[in-house]
Structures are given as structure tokens and as C-alpha cells.
Coordinates of C-alpha atoms in Angstrom, one line a residue:
X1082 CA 118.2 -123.6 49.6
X1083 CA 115.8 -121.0 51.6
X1084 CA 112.9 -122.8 49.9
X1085 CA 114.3 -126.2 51.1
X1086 CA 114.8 -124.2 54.8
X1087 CA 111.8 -122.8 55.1
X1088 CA 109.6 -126.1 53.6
X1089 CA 111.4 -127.9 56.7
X1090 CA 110.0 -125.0 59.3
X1091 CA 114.1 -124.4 60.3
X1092 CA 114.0 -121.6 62.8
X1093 CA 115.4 -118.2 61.3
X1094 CA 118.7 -118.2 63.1
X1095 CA 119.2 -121.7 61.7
X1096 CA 118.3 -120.6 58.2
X1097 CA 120.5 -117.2 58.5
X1098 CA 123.6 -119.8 60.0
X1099 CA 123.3 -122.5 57.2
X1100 CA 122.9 -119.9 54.2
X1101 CA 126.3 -117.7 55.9
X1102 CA 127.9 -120.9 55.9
X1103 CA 127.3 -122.0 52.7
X1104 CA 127.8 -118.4 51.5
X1105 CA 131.3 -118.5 53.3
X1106 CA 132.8 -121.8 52.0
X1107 CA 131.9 -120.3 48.4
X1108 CA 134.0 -117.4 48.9
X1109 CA 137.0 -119.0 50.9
X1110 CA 137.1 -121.7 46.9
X1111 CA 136.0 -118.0 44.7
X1112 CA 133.4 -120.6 43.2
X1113 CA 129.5 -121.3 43.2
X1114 CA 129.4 -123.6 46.0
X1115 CA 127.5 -126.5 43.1
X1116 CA 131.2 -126.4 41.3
X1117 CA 132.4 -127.4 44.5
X1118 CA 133.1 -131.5 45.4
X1119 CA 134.2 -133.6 48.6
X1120 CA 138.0 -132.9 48.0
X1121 CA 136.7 -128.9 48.6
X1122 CA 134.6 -129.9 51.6
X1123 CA 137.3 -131.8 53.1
X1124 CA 140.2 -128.9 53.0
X1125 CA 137.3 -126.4 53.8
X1126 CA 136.8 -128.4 57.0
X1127 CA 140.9 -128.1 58.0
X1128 CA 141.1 -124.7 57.0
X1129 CA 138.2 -124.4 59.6
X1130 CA 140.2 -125.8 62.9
X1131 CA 143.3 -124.5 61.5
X1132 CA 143.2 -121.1 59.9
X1133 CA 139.8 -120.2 61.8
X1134 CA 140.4 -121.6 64.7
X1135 CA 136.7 -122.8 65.5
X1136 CA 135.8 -124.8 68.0
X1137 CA 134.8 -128.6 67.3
X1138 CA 131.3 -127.7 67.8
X1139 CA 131.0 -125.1 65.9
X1140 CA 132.8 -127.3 62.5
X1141 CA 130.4 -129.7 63.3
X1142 CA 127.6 -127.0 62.6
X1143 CA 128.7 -126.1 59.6
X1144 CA 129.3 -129.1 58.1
X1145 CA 125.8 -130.0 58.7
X1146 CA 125.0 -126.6 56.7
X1147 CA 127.0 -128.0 53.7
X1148 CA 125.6 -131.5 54.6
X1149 CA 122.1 -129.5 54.4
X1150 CA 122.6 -127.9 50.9
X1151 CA 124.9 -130.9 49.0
X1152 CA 122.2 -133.7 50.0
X1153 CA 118.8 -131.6 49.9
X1154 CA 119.0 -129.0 47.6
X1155 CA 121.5 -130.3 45.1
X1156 CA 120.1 -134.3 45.8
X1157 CA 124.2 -135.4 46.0
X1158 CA 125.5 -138.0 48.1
X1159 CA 127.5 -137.2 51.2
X1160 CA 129.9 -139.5 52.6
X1161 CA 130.3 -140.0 56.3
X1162 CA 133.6 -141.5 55.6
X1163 CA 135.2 -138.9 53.9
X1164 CA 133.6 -136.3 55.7
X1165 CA 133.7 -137.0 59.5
X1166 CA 132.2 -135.0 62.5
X1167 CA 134.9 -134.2 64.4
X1168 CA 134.5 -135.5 68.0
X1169 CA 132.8 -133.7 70.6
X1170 CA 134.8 -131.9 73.5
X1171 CA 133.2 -131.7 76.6
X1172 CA 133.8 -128.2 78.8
X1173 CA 132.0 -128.1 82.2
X1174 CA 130.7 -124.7 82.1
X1175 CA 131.4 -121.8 84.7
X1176 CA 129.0 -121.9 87.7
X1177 CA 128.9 -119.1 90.4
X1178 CA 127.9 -120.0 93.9
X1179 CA 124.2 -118.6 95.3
X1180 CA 126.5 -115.6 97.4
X1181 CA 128.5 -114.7 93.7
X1182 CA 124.8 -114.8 92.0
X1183 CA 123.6 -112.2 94.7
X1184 CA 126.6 -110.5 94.5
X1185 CA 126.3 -109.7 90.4
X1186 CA 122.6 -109.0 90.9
X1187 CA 123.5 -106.5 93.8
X1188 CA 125.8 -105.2 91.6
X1189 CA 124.0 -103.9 88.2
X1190 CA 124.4 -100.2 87.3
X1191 CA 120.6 -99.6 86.2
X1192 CA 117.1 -101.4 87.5
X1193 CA 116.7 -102.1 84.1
X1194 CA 119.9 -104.7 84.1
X1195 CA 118.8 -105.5 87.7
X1196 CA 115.6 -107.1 86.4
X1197 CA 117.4 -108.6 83.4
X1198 CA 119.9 -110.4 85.3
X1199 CA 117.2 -112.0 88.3
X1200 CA 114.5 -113.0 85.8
X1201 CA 117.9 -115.3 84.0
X1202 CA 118.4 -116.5 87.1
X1203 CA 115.1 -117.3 88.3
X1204 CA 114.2 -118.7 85.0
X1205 CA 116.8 -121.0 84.0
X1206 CA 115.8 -119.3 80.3
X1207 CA 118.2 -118.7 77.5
X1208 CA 119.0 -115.1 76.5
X1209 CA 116.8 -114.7 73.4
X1210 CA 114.1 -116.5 75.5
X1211 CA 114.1 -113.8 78.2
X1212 CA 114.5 -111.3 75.9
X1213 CA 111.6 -112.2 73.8
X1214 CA 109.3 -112.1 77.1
X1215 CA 105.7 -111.2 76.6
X1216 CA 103.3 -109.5 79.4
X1217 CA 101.1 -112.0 78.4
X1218 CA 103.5 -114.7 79.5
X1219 CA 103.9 -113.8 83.3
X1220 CA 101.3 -116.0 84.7
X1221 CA 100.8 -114.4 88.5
X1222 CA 97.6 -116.9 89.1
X1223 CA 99.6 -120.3 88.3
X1224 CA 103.0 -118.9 89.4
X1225 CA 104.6 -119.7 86.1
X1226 CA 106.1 -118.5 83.3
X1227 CA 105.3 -119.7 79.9
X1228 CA 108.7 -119.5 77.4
X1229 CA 107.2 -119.8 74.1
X1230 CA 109.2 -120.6 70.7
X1231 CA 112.2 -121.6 72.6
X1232 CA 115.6 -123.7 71.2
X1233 CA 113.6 -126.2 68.9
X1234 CA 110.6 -124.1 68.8
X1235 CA 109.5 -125.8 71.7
X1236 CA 107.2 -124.2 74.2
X1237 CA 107.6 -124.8 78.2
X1238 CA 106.6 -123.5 81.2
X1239 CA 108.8 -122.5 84.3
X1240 CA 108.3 -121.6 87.8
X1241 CA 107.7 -118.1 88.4
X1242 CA 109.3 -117.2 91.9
X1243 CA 107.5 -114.6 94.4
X1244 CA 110.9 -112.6 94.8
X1245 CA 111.0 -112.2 91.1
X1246 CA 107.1 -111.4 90.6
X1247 CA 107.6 -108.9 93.9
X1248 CA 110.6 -107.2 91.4
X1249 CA 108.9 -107.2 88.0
X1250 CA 105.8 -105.5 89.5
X1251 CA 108.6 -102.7 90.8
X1252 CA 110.2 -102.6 87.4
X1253 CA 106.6 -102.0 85.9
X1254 CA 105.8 -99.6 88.2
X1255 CA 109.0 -97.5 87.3
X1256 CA 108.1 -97.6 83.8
X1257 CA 107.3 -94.2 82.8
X1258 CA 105.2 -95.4 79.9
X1259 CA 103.9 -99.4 79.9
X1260 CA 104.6 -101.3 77.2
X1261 CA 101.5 -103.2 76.2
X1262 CA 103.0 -106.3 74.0
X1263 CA 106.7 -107.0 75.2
X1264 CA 108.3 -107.3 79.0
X1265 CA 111.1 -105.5 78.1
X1266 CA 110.7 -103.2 75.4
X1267 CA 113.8 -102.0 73.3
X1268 CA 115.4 -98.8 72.8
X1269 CA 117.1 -96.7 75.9
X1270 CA 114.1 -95.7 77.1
X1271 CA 112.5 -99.2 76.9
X1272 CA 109.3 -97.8 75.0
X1273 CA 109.7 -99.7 71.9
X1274 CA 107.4 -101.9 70.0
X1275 CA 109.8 -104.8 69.9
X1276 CA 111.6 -106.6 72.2
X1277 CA 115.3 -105.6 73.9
X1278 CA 118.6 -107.0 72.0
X1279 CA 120.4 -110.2 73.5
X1280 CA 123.4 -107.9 73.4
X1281 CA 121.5 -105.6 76.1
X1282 CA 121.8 -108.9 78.6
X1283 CA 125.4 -109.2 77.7
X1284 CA 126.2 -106.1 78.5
X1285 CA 124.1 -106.3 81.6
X1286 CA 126.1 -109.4 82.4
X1287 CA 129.7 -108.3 81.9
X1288 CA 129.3 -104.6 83.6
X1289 CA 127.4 -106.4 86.8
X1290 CA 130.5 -108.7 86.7
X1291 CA 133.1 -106.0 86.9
X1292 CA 131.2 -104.0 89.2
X1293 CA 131.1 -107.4 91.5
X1294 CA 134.5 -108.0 91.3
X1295 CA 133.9 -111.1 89.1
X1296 CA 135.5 -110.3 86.1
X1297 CA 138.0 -112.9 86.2
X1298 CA 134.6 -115.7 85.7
X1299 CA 133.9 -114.2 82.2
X1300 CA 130.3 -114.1 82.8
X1301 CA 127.8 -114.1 80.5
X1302 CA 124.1 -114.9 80.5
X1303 CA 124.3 -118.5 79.8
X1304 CA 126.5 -118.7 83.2
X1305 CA 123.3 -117.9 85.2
X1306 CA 121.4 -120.7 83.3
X1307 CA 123.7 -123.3 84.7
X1308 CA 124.2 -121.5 87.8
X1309 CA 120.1 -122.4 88.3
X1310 CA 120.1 -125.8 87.3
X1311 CA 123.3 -126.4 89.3
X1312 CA 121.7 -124.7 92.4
X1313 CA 118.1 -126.4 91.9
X1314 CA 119.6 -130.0 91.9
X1315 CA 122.2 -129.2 94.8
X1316 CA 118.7 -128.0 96.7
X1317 CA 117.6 -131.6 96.0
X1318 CA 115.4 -131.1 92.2
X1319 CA 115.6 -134.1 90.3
X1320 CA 117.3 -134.3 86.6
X1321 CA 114.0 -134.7 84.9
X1322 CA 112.4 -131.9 86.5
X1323 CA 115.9 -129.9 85.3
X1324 CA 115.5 -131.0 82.4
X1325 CA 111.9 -130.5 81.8
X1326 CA 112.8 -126.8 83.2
X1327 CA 115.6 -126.1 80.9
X1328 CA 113.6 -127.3 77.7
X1329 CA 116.5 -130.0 77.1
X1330 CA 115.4 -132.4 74.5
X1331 CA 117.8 -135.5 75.9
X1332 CA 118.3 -136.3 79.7
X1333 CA 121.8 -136.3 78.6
X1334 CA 122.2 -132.7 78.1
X1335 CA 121.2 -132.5 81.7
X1336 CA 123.3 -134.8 83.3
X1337 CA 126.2 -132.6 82.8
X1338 CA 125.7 -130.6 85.7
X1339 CA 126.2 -133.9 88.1
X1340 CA 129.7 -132.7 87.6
X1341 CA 129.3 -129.1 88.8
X1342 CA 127.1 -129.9 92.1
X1343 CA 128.8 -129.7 95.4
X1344 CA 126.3 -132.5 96.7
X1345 CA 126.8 -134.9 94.3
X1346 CA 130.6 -134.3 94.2
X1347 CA 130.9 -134.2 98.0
X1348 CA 129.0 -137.3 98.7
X1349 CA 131.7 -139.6 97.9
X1350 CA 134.9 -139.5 99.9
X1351 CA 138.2 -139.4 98.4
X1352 CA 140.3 -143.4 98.5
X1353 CA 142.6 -140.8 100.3
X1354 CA 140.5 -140.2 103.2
X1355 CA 140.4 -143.9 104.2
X1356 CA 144.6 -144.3 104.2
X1357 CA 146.1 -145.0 107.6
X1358 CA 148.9 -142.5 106.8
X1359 CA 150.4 -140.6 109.2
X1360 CA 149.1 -136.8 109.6
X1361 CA 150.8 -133.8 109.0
X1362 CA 151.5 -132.9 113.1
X1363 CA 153.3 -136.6 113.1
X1364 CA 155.1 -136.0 110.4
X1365 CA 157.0 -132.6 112.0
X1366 CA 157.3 -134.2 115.5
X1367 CA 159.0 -137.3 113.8
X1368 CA 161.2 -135.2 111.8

């Protein structure tokens, strides 16, 4: 199966996903997983929404694991039919406003969160993608910044904003000893040789929040990701620019935050609005 992975250029943490899930449905039945048939698949999928409790999504990724190893590695037929995607629910994620955005970045303990938390904001760029920064990628003559081997391997380029140049040349000044490959080194004393954890920006994330008062939001670093595409197209960006921005591979994905902009949800009236009802001041005087 890792041959089979790796011949198709999957990204690691597709490969690592697809063999744990593959290793996990083995274990749940006590049996190689190439004893195991569709009647297995099919109570391995309930057992996954009732005894797991995972989210629609996340069955849907794991039966594309199994779908993975039964078709390509074993060369079996898989049946649609007996083994249905469950459908897709659709959550509109949490947004902050631009004040709650400046509030959480006002609000982290150490510089080193500080510059964490504005370059996710400022970049629009997934966790893993702002962790994995390079020097090398902060383009000061262009004004961009280049996120390479992003979700789909996909390189893109975003905007690098003034403010946010104006803090990282802070943040390298305060570095007692300049790292000369990654942004933002790893270990306490960011002097390592590889890159920060994605669980560093979590933590960055959730202690900003409850220093903020924002606790309550569950805030995490993917909530600054929409919180700059929802703030770009209320400023008037277009969806393809978003999208172009945000590395999304369908326009679809994008349109999703025409729901969370106050501009696009305040431009059209409520069929309230135009009633000739009587006010609330009538109301009391008549009664």
C-alpha cells in the first residue's frame, strides 16, 4: 500500500492518514484487513458515526482510505451502492470581526505568538503552511509571499502586507541568534534547524483567546484564515482573487464565505422591512 502511495506522489499526511486507517479497521475486525469483505466495510462505516462518533467528513476520508487499499492495492471491486459517501454537512465557520482580530493579536503572551498569529492573518495561510515558512519566501521587493507545497502540493503566492513586513523585521531583530533556513525555527528558544510545530500556533491561538476575553469563540488558527477572506471580500476583493489567495482548487470552496460577509448579507432587506405594520410606539399608545 505505501508503494502504491508513494508511486501516486500522495503527500505524507495523506499516506500516514490512509495507512492509520487501514491499520485501524484491521484491528477494530482482529483480522488482516485482505480477509476482510464489503459486509466488514459496511458495519466498520456505522461503528464509525455511532461508536466513534466522527464527523461526516471525516467517514468520508476514511472510506476513501479503504477505497484506496481494496481497489489499488488488492485490484477488488468497490461498490458505490453498498458503500455510500455519507452526505456532506455544511458548517459556516466561526469569523471574528477586524476589532476581535486586533483584539487577540493585542493580546498574545510572547512576540513570538504575536508574530504567529498576524502573519495567519495577514496571509490567509493554513497552519502547517505558516509554520513551514522559509526566509527565502518573504519576498520584500515584490511584496509577496510565496507558500510553497501547500494543501495539494500546490505552490501560490500571497500578498505580503507592509504592517506585517514592518513586524517580521522586529521579530528578526529580537532574535538572539538568526536562523538561516526557516522563519520560525523550532524549540523554545527558536534556534532550531527545523521549523516550529502546528501545535505552537494552537497554543498561540487559544491563550491569545483567553487573554482577549474570546474564549467562548473556540479559536483556533483556521478561524483567522476565514476571518481574512471574510474581511478581504467585505473590503470589496472578488471570489477569484479569494480563491486564488487561499489556494482553493474549486470556486466552490470559496463561495462559502458569501454567507459570513456583512455586505453581502446586509445588501438585501428583509420582506419584513417593506410590511405596512404598525410600529412598536403605535402599538403601546393603542393598547
Amino acid at each position: 500500500m505505501l508503494e502504491e502511495l508513494r508511486r501516486r506522489n500522495y503527500a505524507e499526511s495523506t499516506i500516514d492518514a490512509y495507512i492509520h486507517t487501514v491499520e485501524h479497521f484491521s484491528r477494530h475486525f482482529h483480522c488482516s484487513p485482505d480477509q476482510l469483505g464489503p459486509e466488514h466495510i459496511r458495519q466498520y462505516q456505522a461503528a464509525l458515526f455511532t461508536r466513534w462518533k466522527l464527523a461526516p467528513n471525516t467517514v468520508t476520508q476514511r472510506l476513501a482510505a479503504l477505497r484506496f487499499f481494496y481497489v489499488q492495492v488488492l485490484k477488488r471491486g468497490w461498490s458505490v451502492a453498498e458503500t455510500p459517501y455519507p452526505k456532506k454537512v455544511l458548517h459556516l465557520p466561526q469569523v471574528l470581526s477586524q476589532e476581535e482580530v486586533a483584539r487577540l493579536i493585542d493580546a498574545a503572551e510572547f512576540p513570538f505568538h504575536r508574530i504567529l498569529l498576524m502573519t495567519l492573518y495577514a496571509t490567509g495561510a493554513r497552519r502547517a503552511e505558516v509554520a513551514h515558512l522559509k526566509i527565502s519566501d518573504v519576498d520584500s521587493q515584490r511584496m509577496v509571499i510565496h507558500i510553497r507545497g501547500g494543501k495539494g502540493r500546490k505552490d501560490r503566492d500571497v500578498m505580503l502586507s507592509p504592517k506585517l513586513l514592518d513586524a517580521l523585521r522586529v521579530y528578526w531583530r529580537g532574535l538572539k541568534r538568526k536562523p538561516t533556513d526557516w522563519l520560525f525555527p523550532g524549540n523554545r528558544w527558536h534556534t532550531a534547524n527545523y521549523p516550529v510545530t502546528t501545535k505552537v500556533l494552537w497554543t498561540a491561538c487559544q491563550q491569545a483567546a483567553e487573554r482577549a476575553g474570546l474564549e467562548h469563540k473556540r479559536i483556533h488558527p483556521h478561524t483567522l484564515r476565514h476571518c481574512f477572506a471574510t474581511h478581504l471580500l467585505e473590503a470589496g476583493a472578488d471570489l477569484r482573487t479569494i480563491q486564488m489567495l487561499l489556494g482553493h482548487r474549486d470556486l466552490e470552496e470559496t463561495t462559502i464565505y458569501l454567507h459570513l460577509s456583512r455586505r453581502h448579507l446586509s445588501a438585501t432587506g428583509s420582506p419584513l422591512d417593506a410590511l405596512p405594520i404598525r410600529g412598536e410606539g403605535e402599538q403601546k399608545q393603542n393598547a
